[in-house]
mmCIF file of C-alpha atoms in Angstrom:
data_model
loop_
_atom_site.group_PDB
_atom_site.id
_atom_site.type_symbol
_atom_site.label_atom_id
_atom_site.label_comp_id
_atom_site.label_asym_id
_atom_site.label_seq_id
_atom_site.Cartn_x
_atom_site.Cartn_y
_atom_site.Cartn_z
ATOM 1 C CA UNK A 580 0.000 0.000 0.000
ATOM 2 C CA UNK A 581 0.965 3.503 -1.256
ATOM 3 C CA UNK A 582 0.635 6.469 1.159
ATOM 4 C CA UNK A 583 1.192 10.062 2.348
ATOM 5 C CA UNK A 584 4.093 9.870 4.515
ATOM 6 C CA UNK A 585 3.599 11.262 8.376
ATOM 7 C CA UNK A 586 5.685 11.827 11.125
ATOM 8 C CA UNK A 587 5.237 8.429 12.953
ATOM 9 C CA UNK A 588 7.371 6.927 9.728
ATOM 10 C CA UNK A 589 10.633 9.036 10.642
ATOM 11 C CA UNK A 590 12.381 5.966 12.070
ATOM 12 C CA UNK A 591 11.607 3.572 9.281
ATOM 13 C CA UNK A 592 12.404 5.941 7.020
ATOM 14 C CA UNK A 593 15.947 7.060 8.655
ATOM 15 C CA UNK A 594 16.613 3.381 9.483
ATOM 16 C CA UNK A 595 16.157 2.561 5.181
ATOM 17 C CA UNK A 596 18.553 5.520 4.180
ATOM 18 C CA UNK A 597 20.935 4.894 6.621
ATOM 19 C CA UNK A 598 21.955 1.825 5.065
ATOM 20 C CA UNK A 599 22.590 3.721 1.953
ATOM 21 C CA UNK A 600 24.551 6.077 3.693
ATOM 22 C CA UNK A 601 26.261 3.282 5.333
ATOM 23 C CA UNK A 602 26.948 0.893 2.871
ATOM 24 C CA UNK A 603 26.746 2.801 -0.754
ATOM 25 C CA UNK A 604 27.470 5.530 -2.516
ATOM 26 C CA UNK A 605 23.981 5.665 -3.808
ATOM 27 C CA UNK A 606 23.898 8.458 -1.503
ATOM 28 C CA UNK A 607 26.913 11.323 -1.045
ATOM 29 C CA UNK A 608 25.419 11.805 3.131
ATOM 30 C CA UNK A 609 28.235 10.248 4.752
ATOM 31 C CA UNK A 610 27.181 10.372 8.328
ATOM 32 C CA UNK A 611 23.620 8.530 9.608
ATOM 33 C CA UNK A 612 20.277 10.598 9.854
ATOM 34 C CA UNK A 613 17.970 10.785 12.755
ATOM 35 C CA UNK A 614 14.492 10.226 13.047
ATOM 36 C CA UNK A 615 14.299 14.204 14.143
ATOM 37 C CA UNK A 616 16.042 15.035 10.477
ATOM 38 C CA UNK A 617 13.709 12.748 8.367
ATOM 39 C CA UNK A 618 10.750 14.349 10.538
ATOM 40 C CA UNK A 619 12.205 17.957 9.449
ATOM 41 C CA UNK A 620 12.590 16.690 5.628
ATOM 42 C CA UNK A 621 9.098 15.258 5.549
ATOM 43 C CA UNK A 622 7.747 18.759 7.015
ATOM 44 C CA UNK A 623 9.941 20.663 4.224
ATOM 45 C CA UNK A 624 7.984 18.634 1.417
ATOM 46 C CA UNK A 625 4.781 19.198 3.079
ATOM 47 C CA UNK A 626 5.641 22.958 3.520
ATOM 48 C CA UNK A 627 6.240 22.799 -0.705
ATOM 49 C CA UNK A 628 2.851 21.103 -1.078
ATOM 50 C CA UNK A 629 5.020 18.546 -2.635
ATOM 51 C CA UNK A 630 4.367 14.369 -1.969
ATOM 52 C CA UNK A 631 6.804 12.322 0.616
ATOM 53 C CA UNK A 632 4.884 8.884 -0.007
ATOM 54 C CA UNK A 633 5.998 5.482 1.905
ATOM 55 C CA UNK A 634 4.978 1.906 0.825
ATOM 56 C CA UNK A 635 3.520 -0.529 3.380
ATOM 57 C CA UNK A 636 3.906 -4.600 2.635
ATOM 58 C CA UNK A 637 1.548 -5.711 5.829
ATOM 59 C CA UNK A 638 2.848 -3.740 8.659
ATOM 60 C CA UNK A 639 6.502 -3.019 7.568
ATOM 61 C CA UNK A 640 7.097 0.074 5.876
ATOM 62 C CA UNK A 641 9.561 -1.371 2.846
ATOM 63 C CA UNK A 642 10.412 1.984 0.747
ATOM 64 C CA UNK A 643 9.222 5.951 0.583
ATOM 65 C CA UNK A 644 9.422 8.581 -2.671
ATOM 66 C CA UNK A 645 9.570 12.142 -2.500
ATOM 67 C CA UNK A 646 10.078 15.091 -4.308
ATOM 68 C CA UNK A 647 11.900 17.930 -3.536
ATOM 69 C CA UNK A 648 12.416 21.761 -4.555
ATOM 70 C CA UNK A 649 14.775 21.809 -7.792
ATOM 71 C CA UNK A 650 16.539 24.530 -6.717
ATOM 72 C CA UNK A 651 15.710 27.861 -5.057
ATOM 73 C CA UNK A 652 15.303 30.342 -7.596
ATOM 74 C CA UNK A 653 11.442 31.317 -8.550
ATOM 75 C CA UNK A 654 11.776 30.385 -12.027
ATOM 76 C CA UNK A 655 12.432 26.797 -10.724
ATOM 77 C CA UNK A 656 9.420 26.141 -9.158
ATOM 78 C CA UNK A 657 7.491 23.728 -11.914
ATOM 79 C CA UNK A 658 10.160 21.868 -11.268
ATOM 80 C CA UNK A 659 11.185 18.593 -8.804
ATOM 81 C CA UNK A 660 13.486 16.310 -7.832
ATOM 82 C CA UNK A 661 12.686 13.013 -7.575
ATOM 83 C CA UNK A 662 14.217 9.971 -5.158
ATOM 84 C CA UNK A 663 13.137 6.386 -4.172
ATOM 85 C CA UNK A 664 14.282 4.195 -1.889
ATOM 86 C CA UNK A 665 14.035 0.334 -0.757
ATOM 87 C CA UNK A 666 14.913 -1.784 2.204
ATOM 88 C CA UNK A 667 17.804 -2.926 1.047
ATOM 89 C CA UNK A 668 16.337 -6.521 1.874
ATOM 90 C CA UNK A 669 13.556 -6.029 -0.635
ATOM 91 C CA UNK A 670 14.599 -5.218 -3.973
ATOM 92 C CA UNK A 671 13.321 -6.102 -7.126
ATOM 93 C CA UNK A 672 9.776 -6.817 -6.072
ATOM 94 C CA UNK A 673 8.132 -3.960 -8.269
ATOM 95 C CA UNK A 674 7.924 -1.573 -4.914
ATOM 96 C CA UNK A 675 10.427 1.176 -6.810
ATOM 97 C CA UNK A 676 7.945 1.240 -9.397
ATOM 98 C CA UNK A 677 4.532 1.837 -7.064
ATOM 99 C CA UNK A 678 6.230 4.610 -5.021
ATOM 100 C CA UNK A 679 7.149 6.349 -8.280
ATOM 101 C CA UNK A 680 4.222 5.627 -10.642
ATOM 102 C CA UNK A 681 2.060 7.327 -7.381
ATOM 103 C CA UNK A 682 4.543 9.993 -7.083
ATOM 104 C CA UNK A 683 4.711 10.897 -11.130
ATOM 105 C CA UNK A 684 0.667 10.944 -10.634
ATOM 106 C CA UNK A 685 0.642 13.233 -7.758
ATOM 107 C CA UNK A 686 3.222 15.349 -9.561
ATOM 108 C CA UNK A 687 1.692 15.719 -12.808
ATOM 109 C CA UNK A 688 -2.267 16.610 -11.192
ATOM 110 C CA UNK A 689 -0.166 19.148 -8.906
ATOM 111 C CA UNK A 690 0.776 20.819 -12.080
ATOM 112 C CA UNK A 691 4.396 20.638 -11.887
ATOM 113 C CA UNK A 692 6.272 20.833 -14.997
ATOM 114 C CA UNK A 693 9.521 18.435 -15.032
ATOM 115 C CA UNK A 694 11.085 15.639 -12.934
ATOM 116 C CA UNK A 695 14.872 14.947 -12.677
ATOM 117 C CA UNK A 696 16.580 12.389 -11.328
ATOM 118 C CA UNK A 697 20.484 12.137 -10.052
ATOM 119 C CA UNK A 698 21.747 9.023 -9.576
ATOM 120 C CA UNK A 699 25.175 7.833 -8.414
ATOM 121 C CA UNK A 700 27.084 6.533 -11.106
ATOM 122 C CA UNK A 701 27.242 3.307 -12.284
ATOM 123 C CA UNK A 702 23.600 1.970 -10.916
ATOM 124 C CA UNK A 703 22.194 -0.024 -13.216
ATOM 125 C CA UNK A 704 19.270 -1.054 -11.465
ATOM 126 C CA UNK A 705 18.432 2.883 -10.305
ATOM 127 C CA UNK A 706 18.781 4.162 -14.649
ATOM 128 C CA UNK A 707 16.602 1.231 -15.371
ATOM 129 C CA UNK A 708 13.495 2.692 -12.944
ATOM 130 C CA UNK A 709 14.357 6.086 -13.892
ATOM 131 C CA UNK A 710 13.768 4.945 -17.619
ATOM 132 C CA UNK A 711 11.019 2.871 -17.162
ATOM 133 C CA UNK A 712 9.087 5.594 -16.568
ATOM 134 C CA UNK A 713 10.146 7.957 -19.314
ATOM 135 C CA UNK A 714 12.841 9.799 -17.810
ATOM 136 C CA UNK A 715 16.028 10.081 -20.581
ATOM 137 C CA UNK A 716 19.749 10.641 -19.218
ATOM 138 C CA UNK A 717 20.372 14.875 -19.626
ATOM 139 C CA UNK A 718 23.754 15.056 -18.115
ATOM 140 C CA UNK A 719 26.839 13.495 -16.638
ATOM 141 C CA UNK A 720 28.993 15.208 -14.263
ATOM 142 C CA UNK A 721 32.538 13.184 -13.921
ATOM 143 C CA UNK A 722 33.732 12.681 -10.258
ATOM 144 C CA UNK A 723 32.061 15.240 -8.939
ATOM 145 C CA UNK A 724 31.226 13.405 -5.354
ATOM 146 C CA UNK A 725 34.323 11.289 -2.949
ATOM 147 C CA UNK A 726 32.822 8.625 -0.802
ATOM 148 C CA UNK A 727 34.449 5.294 0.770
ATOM 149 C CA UNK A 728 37.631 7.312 -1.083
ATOM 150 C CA UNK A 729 36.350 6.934 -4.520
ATOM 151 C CA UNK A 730 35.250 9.807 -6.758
ATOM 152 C CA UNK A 731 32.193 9.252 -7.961
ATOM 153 C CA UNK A 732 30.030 10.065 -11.138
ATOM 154 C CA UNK A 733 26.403 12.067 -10.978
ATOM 155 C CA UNK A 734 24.039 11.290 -13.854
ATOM 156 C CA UNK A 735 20.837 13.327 -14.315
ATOM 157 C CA UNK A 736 17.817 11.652 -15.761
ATOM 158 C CA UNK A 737 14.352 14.650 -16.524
ATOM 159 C CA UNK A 738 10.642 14.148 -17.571
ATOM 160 C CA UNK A 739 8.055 16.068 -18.716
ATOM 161 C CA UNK A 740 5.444 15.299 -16.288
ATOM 162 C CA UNK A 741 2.928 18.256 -18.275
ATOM 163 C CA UNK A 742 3.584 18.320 -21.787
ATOM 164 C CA UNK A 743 3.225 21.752 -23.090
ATOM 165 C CA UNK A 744 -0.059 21.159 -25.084
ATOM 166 C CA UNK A 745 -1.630 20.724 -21.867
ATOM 167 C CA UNK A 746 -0.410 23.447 -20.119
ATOM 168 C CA UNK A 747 -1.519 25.504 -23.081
ATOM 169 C CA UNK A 748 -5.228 23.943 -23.019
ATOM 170 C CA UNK A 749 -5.155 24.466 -18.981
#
């Protein structure tokens, strides 16, 4: 089950990135993140009107997708950044896919404009979501992130969640 994200899912939440941060270089955080901090981040995308969504399987939260500001300037706001994450114990069971097809929805009816993607570089599992859903590769930034004492590449992956023929019939 797909839903809006509240407070009471800090933990789960922290205790899924933090294995990423961990373990990977999925993510460039390098030191653990409280409950406290996913509590703040979850009240930043609220605060944006934009979705933080977690996935239930019975009564285990097993992944959450957000989106989250672009970057500051105005002329940014139609558009989002986009992340998912797993368990890391529960992979490849189609989860990635629900958080994201849910998130693209509640994107596109908010009226946002474009979705981009960074992902660590090489992940082929992450570029094959990210396509799966229409995003196409836009950029490639060489070792622009040291983790674990490795430089690591950024590749950016954007959609058109609004096409401009409908923003033009809106």
């Amino acid at each position: 089950m797909v839903r809006d994200a509240t407070f009471r899912d800090a933990q789960a939440i922290a205790d899924i990135y933090n294995h990423y941060i961990t373990n990977t270089t999925v993510t460039f955080e390098e030191l653990p993140v409280t409950a406290a901090v996913m509590r703040s981040r979850i009240q930043q995308a609220h605060d944006l009107s934009l979705p933080w969504l977690v996935l239930e399987q019975g009564a285990m939260l097993v992944g959450y997708a957000y989106a989250s500001r672009w970057k500051e300037r105005s002329a940014y706001r139609y558009a989002v950044e986009v992340s998912v994450y797993l368990a890391h114990d529960v992979t490849r069971r189609g989860y990635g896919s629900a958080l994201y097809a849910t998130l693209f929805e509640r994107l596109a009816g908010a009226g946002l404009h474009v979705a981009i993607g960074g992902i660590t570089l090489p992940n082929d599992s992450s570029v094959a979501l990210h396509e799966k859903f229409g995003m196409k590769k836009v950029a490639h930034f060489t070792e622009v992130g040291l983790k674990f004492d490795q430089w690591l590449d950024v590749g950016y992956w954007q959609k058109a969640l609004v096409s401009r023929n409908q923003e033009a019939d809106d």
